Short mmCIF file of C-alpha atoms in Angstrom, two decimals:
data_model
loop_
_atom_site.label_atom_id
_atom_site.label_comp_id
_atom_site.label_asym_id
_atom_site.label_seq_id
_atom_site.Cartn_x
_atom_site.Cartn_y
_atom_site.Cartn_z
CA UNK H 844 -51.81 26.26 1.05
CA UNK H 845 -48.45 27.77 1.62
CA UNK H 846 -46.44 28.67 -1.28
CA UNK H 847 -42.54 30.65 -1.05
CA UNK H 848 -41.32 32.53 -3.76
CA UNK H 849 -37.27 33.31 -3.49
CA UNK H 850 -37.03 33.82 0.41
CA UNK H 851 -33.62 34.25 1.79
CA UNK H 852 -33.06 34.86 5.78
CA UNK H 853 -29.33 35.87 6.96
CA UNK H 854 -28.40 36.18 11.35
CA UNK H 855 -25.71 38.58 10.16
CA UNK H 856 -22.59 36.05 9.37
CA UNK H 857 -23.83 32.66 11.67
CA UNK H 858 -26.70 31.82 9.18
CA UNK H 859 -28.90 31.48 5.96
CA UNK H 860 -31.90 30.36 4.64
CA UNK H 861 -32.05 29.90 1.03
CA UNK H 862 -35.69 28.45 -0.69
CA UNK H 863 -36.26 29.94 -4.24
CA UNK H 864 -39.32 28.52 -4.41
CA UNK H 865 -41.34 26.25 -2.39
CA UNK H 866 -45.23 25.10 -1.97
CA UNK H 867 -46.83 23.08 1.17
CA UNK H 868 -50.26 21.32 -0.98
CA UNK H 869 -53.41 21.61 0.34
CA UNK H 870 -54.34 18.49 2.63
CA UNK H 871 -50.94 17.28 3.67
CA UNK H 872 -49.17 16.91 6.59
CA UNK H 873 -45.49 18.09 5.65
CA UNK H 874 -42.92 17.56 7.62
CA UNK H 875 -39.09 19.40 7.68
CA UNK H 876 -36.17 17.76 9.71
CA UNK H 877 -31.98 18.43 9.68
CA UNK H 878 -29.51 19.12 11.92
CA UNK H 879 -29.40 21.57 14.50
CA UNK H 880 -28.89 24.95 12.98
CA UNK H 881 -30.15 23.73 9.51
CA UNK H 882 -32.92 25.91 9.75
CA UNK H 883 -36.29 24.25 10.72
CA UNK H 884 -37.58 27.24 13.32
CA UNK H 885 -36.64 30.10 11.05
CA UNK H 886 -38.43 28.28 7.95
CA UNK H 887 -41.91 28.34 10.41
CA UNK H 888 -41.00 31.35 12.26
CA UNK H 889 -40.90 33.42 8.49
CA UNK H 890 -44.34 31.92 7.03
CA UNK H 891 -46.37 32.67 10.29
CA UNK H 892 -44.38 36.79 9.90
CA UNK H 893 -42.63 35.76 13.88
CA UNK H 894 -39.09 37.43 11.97
CA UNK H 895 -38.18 39.53 8.74
CA UNK H 896 -36.94 37.83 6.04
CA UNK H 897 -34.67 39.51 4.76
CA UNK H 898 -36.12 39.05 0.26
CA UNK H 899 -38.69 37.25 -1.60
CA UNK H 900 -43.04 36.71 -0.52
CA UNK H 901 -44.87 34.31 1.58
CA UNK H 902 -48.45 33.52 0.96
CA UNK H 903 -51.43 31.43 2.31
CA UNK H 904 -54.08 30.36 0.51
CA UNK H 905 -53.38 33.74 -2.03
CA UNK H 906 -52.33 36.09 1.21
CA UNK H 907 -48.98 37.48 1.49
CA UNK H 908 -48.66 37.03 4.80
CA UNK H 909 -46.56 39.51 5.57
CA UNK H 910 -49.07 42.36 3.62
CA UNK H 911 -53.04 40.45 5.85
CA UNK H 912 -53.74 38.89 8.83
CA UNK H 913 -56.48 37.11 6.63
CA UNK H 914 -54.16 33.71 6.47
CA UNK H 915 -54.76 33.78 10.05
CA UNK H 916 -58.25 33.18 10.46
CA UNK H 917 -57.35 29.47 9.37
CA UNK H 918 -54.05 28.66 10.40
CA UNK H 919 -53.30 27.40 13.91
CA UNK H 920 -49.54 27.33 15.63
CA UNK H 921 -47.10 26.19 18.23
CA UNK H 922 -43.15 26.96 18.04
CA UNK H 923 -42.39 27.59 22.01
CA UNK H 924 -44.42 28.42 25.46
CA UNK H 925 -43.85 31.59 24.18
CA UNK H 926 -46.80 31.08 23.06
CA UNK H 927 -48.98 30.25 25.47
CA UNK H 928 -49.53 32.47 28.66
CA UNK H 929 -48.99 31.79 31.35
CA UNK H 930 -50.60 33.80 34.30
CA UNK H 931 -54.00 31.67 32.80
CA UNK H 932 -54.78 27.72 33.34
CA UNK H 933 -54.62 25.96 30.65
CA UNK H 934 -58.59 25.83 30.44
CA UNK H 935 -58.67 29.99 30.59
CA UNK H 936 -55.98 29.86 27.82
CA UNK H 937 -58.56 26.84 25.93
CA UNK H 938 -61.33 29.53 26.20
CA UNK H 939 -59.46 31.82 25.13
CA UNK H 940 -58.80 30.32 21.75
CA UNK H 941 -61.56 29.55 21.31
CA UNK H 942 -63.57 32.49 21.39
CA UNK H 943 -60.63 34.24 19.30
CA UNK H 944 -61.62 31.40 16.92
CA UNK H 945 -65.15 31.64 17.87
CA UNK H 946 -65.59 28.21 18.25
CA UNK H 947 -68.44 27.80 20.68
CA UNK H 948 -67.83 26.99 24.49
CA UNK H 949 -70.00 23.71 23.66
CA UNK H 950 -68.16 21.68 21.54
CA UNK H 951 -65.26 23.80 22.93
CA UNK H 952 -65.86 21.06 25.71
CA UNK H 953 -66.88 18.22 22.78
CA UNK H 954 -63.14 18.24 21.38
CA UNK H 955 -61.69 18.37 25.15
CA UNK H 956 -63.32 15.47 25.69
CA UNK H 957 -62.71 13.89 22.56
CA UNK H 958 -58.14 14.39 23.65
CA UNK H 959 -59.12 13.55 27.65
CA UNK H 960 -56.66 10.19 27.31
CA UNK H 961 -53.79 12.62 25.61
CA UNK H 962 -54.53 15.04 28.30
CA UNK H 963 -54.79 12.77 31.40
CA UNK H 964 -52.47 13.92 33.15
CA UNK H 965 -52.93 17.96 32.89
CA UNK H 966 -54.71 20.14 35.65
CA UNK H 967 -57.08 22.20 33.76
CA UNK H 968 -58.56 24.07 35.66
CA UNK H 969 -56.41 24.88 39.24
CA UNK H 970 -52.95 25.35 38.20
CA UNK H 971 -51.60 27.73 35.71
CA UNK H 972 -49.16 27.15 33.05
CA UNK H 973 -46.69 28.40 34.60
CA UNK H 974 -46.26 25.91 36.83
CA UNK H 975 -46.99 23.07 34.34
CA UNK H 976 -44.37 20.40 33.33
CA UNK H 977 -43.18 21.19 30.02
CA UNK H 978 -44.43 18.10 28.96
CA UNK H 979 -48.26 19.65 29.71
CA UNK H 980 -47.01 23.15 28.57
CA UNK H 981 -46.74 21.85 25.06
CA UNK H 982 -49.61 19.93 25.42
CA UNK H 983 -51.75 23.18 26.52
CA UNK H 984 -49.78 24.63 23.15
CA UNK H 985 -51.15 21.82 21.10
CA UNK H 986 -54.16 20.80 21.93
CA UNK H 987 -55.64 25.16 22.25
CA UNK H 988 -55.05 23.95 18.57
CA UNK H 989 -56.82 21.10 18.28
CA UNK H 990 -59.60 22.57 19.90
CA UNK H 991 -60.02 25.33 16.85
CA UNK H 992 -59.70 23.20 14.54
CA UNK H 993 -57.88 25.93 11.72
CA UNK H 994 -57.13 24.64 8.39
CA UNK H 995 -53.51 24.32 8.52
CA UNK H 996 -51.32 23.42 11.86
CA UNK H 997 -48.15 24.35 11.48
CA UNK H 998 -46.08 23.15 14.60
CA UNK H 999 -42.50 22.45 15.95
CA UNK H 1000 -40.39 20.02 17.36
CA UNK H 1001 -44.36 18.73 19.13
CA UNK H 1002 -43.54 15.67 20.15
CA UNK H 1003 -39.82 16.76 22.02
CA UNK H 1004 -40.76 16.29 25.26
CA UNK H 1005 -43.26 13.53 25.59
CA UNK H 1006 -43.03 10.32 27.66
CA UNK H 1007 -43.58 7.67 24.51
CA UNK H 1008 -47.19 7.09 25.35
CA UNK H 1009 -48.51 11.07 24.83
CA UNK H 1010 -45.92 10.52 21.54
CA UNK H 1011 -48.81 7.00 20.24
CA UNK H 1012 -52.03 9.90 21.20
CA UNK H 1013 -50.18 12.58 19.48
CA UNK H 1014 -49.55 10.54 16.29
CA UNK H 1015 -53.22 9.09 16.04
CA UNK H 1016 -54.75 12.58 17.11
CA UNK H 1017 -52.41 14.90 14.08
CA UNK H 1018 -52.96 11.67 11.53
CA UNK H 1019 -57.06 11.54 12.25
CA UNK H 1020 -57.29 15.41 11.90
CA UNK H 1021 -55.30 14.90 8.61
CA UNK H 1022 -57.88 11.87 7.13
CA UNK H 1023 -61.02 13.45 8.71
CA UNK H 1024 -61.29 16.98 9.03
CA UNK H 1025 -58.86 16.93 5.79
CA UNK H 1026 -56.41 19.22 7.24
CA UNK H 1027 -52.81 20.77 6.10
CA UNK H 1028 -50.20 20.16 8.37
CA UNK H 1029 -46.33 21.48 8.18
CA UNK H 1030 -44.29 19.72 11.05
CA UNK H 1031 -40.72 20.17 12.58
CA UNK H 1032 -39.40 17.42 13.96
CA UNK H 1033 -36.11 14.93 14.94
CA UNK H 1034 -37.43 12.47 15.70
CA UNK H 1035 -37.21 10.97 12.21
CA UNK H 1036 -39.57 7.59 13.77
CA UNK H 1037 -42.48 9.47 14.13
CA UNK H 1038 -42.54 11.89 11.29
CA UNK H 1039 -41.58 9.26 8.76
CA UNK H 1040 -44.90 7.59 10.16
CA UNK H 1041 -47.86 10.88 9.58
CA UNK H 1042 -46.15 12.88 7.03
CA UNK H 1043 -47.45 12.80 2.81
CA UNK H 1044 -44.25 14.72 2.23
CA UNK H 1045 -40.43 15.30 3.90
CA UNK H 1046 -38.44 18.30 3.52
CA UNK H 1047 -34.87 17.72 4.07
CA UNK H 1048 -33.36 21.17 5.35
CA UNK H 1049 -29.44 20.82 4.88
CA UNK H 1050 -27.64 24.39 5.58
CA UNK H 1051 -30.92 26.45 4.87
CA UNK H 1052 -31.76 25.19 1.76
CA UNK H 1053 -34.39 22.59 0.88
CA UNK H 1054 -31.94 19.87 0.00
CA UNK H 1055 -34.28 16.94 -0.90
CA UNK H 1056 -38.19 16.31 -0.89
CA UNK H 1057 -38.75 12.52 0.11
CA UNK H 1058 -42.35 11.62 -0.72
CA UNK H 1059 -43.31 8.41 2.20
CA UNK H 1060 -44.68 6.26 -1.06
CA UNK H 1061 -41.12 6.23 -2.95
CA UNK H 1062 -39.01 5.49 0.60
CA UNK H 1063 -38.33 4.42 2.98
CA UNK H 1064 -37.26 5.25 6.48
CA UNK H 1065 -33.69 4.03 5.49
CA UNK H 1066 -33.85 6.46 2.93
CA UNK H 1067 -34.80 9.18 5.33
CA UNK H 1068 -31.96 7.85 8.74
CA UNK H 1069 -28.59 7.65 5.49
CA UNK H 1070 -29.22 11.78 4.95
CA UNK H 1071 -28.58 11.74 8.94
#
């Protein structure tokens, strides 16, 4: 699904991302963990072609991301609030997302209903996105992706800023989407407990490089926590 070759990205003397080779396989949930400044968000932004890489190539389903837009049809993402349109209500934003991915209104509504427990605190109809709490802004961004159900999800810190019950519901949603819809997910997070529970593989980034790849079947949570 995602293939990276000889990737490098630097910001002056302050940061460098260097990944000679990396493959994110189909129908897996892959986590990216690391301390602040390790390169997690930069990696996701490079994959989504939001920042220009210095060298190397990134492919999604064999489409080179900086040369072909076809990969966008199968990719959903939410990294931060800049992905939202703050003068719309959440429902208006959902409608736009559905239209872009050609999801019929009745299907959009069915999927919204299925996430009612997760978005129970979200006023979809009347409150503008800019006036929502940070947690409800995040729910808006995440659910807009769940509605369109692309084959690849890329999320940055999806659990951050959510209350414990919402985190548990999100964990269940992500696992269900992977199991029932065969989706591929790349998720960065500081929350080792949640990322360990949902991921098949975990990439450990240190100083801009993948230092370890942990398979959930071969490593326990304590192994992961010892790295940090």
